[in-house]
Short mmCIF file of C-alpha atoms in Angstrom, two decimals:
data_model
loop_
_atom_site.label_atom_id
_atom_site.label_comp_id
_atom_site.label_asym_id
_atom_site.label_seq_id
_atom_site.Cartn_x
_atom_site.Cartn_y
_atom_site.Cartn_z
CA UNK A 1 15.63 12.15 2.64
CA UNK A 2 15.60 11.78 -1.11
CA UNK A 3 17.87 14.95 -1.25
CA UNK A 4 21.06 13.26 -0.07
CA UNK A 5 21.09 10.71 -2.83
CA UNK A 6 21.94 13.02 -5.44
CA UNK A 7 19.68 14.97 -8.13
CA UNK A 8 20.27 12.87 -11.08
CA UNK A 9 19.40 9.56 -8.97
CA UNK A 10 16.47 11.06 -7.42
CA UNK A 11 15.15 12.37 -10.93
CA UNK A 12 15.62 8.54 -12.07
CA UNK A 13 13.54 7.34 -9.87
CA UNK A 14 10.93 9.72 -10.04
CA UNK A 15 10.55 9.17 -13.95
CA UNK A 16 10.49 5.97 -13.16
CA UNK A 17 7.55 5.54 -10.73
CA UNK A 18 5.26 8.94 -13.29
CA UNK A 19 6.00 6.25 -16.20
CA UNK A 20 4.95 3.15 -13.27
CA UNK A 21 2.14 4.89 -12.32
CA UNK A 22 0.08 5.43 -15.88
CA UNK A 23 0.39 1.44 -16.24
CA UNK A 24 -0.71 0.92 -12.42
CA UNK A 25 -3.52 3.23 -12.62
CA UNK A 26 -5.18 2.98 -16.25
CA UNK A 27 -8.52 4.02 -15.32
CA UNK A 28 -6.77 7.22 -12.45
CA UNK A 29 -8.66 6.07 -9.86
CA UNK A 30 -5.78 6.08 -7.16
CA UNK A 31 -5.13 9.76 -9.00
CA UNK A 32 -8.35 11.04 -8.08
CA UNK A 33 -8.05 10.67 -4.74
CA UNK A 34 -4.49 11.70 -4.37
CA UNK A 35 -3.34 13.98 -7.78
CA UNK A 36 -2.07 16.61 -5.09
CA UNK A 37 0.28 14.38 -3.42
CA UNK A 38 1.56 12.99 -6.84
CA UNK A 39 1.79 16.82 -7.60
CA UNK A 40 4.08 17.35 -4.46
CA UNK A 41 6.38 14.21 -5.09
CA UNK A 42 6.29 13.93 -8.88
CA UNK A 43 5.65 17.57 -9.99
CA UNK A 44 9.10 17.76 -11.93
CA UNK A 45 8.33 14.96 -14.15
CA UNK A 46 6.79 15.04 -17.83
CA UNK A 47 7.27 11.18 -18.45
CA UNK A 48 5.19 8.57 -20.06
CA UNK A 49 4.43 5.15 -20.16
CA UNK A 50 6.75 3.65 -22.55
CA UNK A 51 6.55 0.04 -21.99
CA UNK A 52 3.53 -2.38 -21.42
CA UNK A 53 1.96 -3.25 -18.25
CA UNK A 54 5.32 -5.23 -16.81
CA UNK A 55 4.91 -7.81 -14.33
CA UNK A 56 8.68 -9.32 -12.52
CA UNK A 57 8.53 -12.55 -10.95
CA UNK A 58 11.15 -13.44 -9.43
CA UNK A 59 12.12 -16.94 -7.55
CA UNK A 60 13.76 -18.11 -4.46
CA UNK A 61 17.32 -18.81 -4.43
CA UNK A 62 16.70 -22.27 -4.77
CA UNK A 63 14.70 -21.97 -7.30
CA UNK A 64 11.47 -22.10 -4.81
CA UNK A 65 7.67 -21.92 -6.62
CA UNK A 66 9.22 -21.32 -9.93
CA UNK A 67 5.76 -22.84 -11.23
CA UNK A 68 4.20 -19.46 -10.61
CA UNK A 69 5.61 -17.95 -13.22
CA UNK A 70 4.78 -20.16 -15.82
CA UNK A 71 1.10 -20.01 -14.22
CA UNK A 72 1.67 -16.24 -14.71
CA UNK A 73 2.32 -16.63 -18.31
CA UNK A 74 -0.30 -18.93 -19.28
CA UNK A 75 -2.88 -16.60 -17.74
CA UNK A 76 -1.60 -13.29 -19.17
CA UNK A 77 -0.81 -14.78 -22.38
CA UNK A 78 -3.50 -13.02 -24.52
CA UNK A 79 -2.24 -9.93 -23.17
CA UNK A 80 1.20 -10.89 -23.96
CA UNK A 81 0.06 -11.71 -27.38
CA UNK A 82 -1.23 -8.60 -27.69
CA UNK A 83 1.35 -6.21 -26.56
CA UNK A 84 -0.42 -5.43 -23.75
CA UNK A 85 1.24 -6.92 -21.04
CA UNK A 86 5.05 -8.30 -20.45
CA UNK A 87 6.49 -11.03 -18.24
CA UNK A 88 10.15 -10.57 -16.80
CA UNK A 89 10.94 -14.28 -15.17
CA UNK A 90 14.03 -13.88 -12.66
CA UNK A 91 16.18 -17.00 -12.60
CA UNK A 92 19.33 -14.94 -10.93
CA UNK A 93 22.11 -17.26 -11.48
CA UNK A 94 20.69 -20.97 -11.46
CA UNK A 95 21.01 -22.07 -15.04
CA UNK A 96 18.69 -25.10 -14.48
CA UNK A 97 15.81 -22.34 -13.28
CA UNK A 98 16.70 -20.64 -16.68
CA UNK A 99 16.45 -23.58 -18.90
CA UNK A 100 13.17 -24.81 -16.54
CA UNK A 101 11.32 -21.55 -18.10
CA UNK A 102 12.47 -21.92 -21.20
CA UNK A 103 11.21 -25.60 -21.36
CA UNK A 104 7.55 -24.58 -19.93
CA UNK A 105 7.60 -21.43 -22.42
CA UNK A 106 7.94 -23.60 -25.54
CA UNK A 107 6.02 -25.95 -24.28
CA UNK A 108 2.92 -22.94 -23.98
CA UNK A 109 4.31 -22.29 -27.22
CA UNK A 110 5.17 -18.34 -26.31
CA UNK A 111 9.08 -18.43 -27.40
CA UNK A 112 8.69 -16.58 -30.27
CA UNK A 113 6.74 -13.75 -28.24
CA UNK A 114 8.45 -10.56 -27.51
CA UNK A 115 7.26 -9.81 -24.52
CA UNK A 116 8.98 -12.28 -22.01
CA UNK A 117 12.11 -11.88 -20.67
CA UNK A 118 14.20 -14.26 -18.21
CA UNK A 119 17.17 -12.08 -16.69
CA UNK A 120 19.52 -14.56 -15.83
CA UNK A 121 23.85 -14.11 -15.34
CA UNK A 122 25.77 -16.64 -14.82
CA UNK A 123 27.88 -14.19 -11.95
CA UNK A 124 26.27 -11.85 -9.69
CA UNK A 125 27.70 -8.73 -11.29
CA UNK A 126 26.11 -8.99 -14.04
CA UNK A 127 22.88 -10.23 -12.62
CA UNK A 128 22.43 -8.07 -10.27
CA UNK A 129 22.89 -5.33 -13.67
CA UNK A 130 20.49 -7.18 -15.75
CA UNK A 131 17.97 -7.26 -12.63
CA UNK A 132 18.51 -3.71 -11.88
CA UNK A 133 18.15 -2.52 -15.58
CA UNK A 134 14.84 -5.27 -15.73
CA UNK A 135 13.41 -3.47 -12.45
CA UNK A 136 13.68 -0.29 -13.16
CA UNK A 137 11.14 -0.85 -16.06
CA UNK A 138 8.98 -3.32 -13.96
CA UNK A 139 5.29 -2.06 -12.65
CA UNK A 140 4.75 -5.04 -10.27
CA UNK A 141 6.86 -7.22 -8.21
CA UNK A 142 6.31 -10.59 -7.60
CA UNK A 143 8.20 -12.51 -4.68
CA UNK A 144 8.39 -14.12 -1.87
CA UNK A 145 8.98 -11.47 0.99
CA UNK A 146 12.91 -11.88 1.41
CA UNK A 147 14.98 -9.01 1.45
CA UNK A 148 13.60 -7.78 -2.29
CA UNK A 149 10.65 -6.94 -0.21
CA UNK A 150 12.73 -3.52 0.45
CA UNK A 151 12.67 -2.84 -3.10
CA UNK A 152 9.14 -1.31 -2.58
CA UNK A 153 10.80 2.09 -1.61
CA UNK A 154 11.79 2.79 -4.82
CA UNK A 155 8.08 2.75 -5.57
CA UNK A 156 7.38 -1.04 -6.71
CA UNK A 157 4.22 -2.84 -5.46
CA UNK A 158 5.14 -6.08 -4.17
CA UNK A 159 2.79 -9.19 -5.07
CA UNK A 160 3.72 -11.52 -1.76
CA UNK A 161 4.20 -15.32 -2.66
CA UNK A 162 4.24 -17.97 0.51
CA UNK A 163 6.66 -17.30 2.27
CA UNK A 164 9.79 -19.26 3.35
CA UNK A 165 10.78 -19.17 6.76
CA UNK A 166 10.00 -16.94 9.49
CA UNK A 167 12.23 -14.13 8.80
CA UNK A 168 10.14 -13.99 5.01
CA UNK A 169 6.71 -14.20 7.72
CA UNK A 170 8.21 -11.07 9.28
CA UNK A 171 8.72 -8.98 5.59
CA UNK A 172 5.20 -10.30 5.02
CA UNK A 173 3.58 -8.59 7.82
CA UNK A 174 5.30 -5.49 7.52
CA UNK A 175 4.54 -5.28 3.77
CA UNK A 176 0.82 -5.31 4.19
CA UNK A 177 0.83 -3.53 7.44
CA UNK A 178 3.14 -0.77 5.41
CA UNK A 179 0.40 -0.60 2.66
CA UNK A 180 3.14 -1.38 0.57
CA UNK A 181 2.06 -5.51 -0.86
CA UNK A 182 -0.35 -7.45 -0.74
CA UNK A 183 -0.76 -11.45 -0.80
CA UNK A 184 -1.18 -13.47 -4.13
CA UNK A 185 -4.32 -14.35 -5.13
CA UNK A 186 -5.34 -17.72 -7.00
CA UNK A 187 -2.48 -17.92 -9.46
CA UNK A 188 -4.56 -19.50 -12.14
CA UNK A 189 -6.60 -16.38 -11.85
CA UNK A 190 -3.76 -14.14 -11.68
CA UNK A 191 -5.28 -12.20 -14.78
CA UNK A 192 -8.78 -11.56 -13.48
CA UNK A 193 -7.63 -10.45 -9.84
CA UNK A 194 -4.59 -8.55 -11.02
CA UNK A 195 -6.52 -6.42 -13.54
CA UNK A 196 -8.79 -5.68 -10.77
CA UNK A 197 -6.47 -4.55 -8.79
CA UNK A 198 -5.04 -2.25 -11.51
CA UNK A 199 -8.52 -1.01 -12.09
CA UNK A 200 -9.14 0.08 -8.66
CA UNK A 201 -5.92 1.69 -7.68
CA UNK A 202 -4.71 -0.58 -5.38
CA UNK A 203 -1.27 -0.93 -6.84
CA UNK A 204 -0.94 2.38 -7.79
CA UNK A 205 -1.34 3.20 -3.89
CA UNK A 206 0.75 0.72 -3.01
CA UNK A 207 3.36 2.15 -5.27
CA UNK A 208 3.31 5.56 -4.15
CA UNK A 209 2.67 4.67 -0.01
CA UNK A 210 6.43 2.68 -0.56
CA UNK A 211 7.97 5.49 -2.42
CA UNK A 212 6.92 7.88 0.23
CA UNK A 213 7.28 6.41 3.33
CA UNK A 214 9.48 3.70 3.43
CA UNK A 215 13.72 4.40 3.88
CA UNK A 216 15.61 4.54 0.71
CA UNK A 217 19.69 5.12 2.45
CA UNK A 218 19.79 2.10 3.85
CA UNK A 219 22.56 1.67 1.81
CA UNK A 220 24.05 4.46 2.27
CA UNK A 221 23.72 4.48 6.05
CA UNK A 222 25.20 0.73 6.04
CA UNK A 223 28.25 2.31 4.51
CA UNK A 224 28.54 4.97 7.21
CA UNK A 225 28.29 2.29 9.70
CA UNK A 226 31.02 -0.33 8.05
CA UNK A 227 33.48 2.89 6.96
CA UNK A 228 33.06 4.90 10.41
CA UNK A 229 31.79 8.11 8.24
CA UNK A 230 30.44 11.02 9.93
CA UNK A 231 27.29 13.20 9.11
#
């Protein structure tokens, strides 16, 4: 299905999951087991990693368990230190959810580090830009399961935070069930369970089971629908 979106989007995202995949798989466990289906879906790419290992967490509209990403921080913050790791805090377009993480990251005394970002708008055209753009460089998503659970088919793991409501229990389910997320761990330990994770494979699997099986026109199809357009 990748065909109908067009060659220059599809070789996007490609690049973009050969250049997620070196950061999700450090120590190519997952590509041992599985370099010939890489091969078959990936073949045409020569990327590399160019970024740190990037972790996106992103909020609730309401600003729901916003404390998780500061717990993210303080437990990564060695890496951070280090250039080995970066945090990309998603406050959409509630101003007091920016200025919350930028109150907790002085107060860890990380605001001078260059490796955490907060994309925030203050419209949702220009958000949903600087979330794009912030995503497309991400390794690991970290959310509750609302509808940026579908986000997974353009190859992102999803961490799975509590969810909120039964429609959010629903994207749960089918996330693990997919192979495509898994749930949180202790989020004081998000360091020690996360690099094991990354260690064994397990996100790069769940990268590459999203970007292979799970529908990526849903857009597209929507549009069909709303427009009347024929095949």
């Amino acid at each position: 299905p990748m065909s109908c979106i067009g060659d220059k989007t599809r070789m996007i995202l490609k690049n973009d999951i050969k250049s997620r995949l070196i950061n999700l798989d450090p120590e190519k466990n997952y590509e041992k087991n599985y370099a010939s289906l890489i091969d078959i879906y990936l073949k045409e790419t020569t990327v590399t990693s160019t970024h740190p290992l990037t972790i996106m967490f992103a909020v609730g509209g309401a600003g729901a368990q916003k404390n998780i990403g500061i717990k993210l921080l303080t437990s990564f913050k060695k890496d951070i230190e280090k250039n080995e790791a970066k945090i990309v805090l998603v406050a959409g377009t509630k101003l007091k959810i920016k200025q919350y993480f930028e109150e907790e990251i002085k107060n860890l005394q990380m605001e001078k580090l260059k490796n955490i970002e907060i994309v925030y708008a203050d419209n949702f055209n220009d958000y949903f830009d600087a979330f794009n753009k912030a995503l497309s460089k991400a390794d690991i998503l970290w959310t509750k399961p609302s509808e940026l659970s579908f986000y997974t088919a353009l190859g992102v793991p999803i961490v799975i935070a509590p969810t909120i409501g039964s429609q959010e229990d629903f994207n749960k389910e089918w996330l693990i069930t997919s192979g495509f997320g898994a749930e949180q761990g202790n989020v004081d330990y998000s360091h020690e369970w996360i690099s094991d994770w990354l260690r064994n494979g397990h996100f790069a699997e769940m990268a590459m089971e999203g970007f292979v099986k799970e529908e990526q026109l849903g857009a597209l199809n929507i549009k069909k629908i709303v427009f009347g357009e024929k095949e």
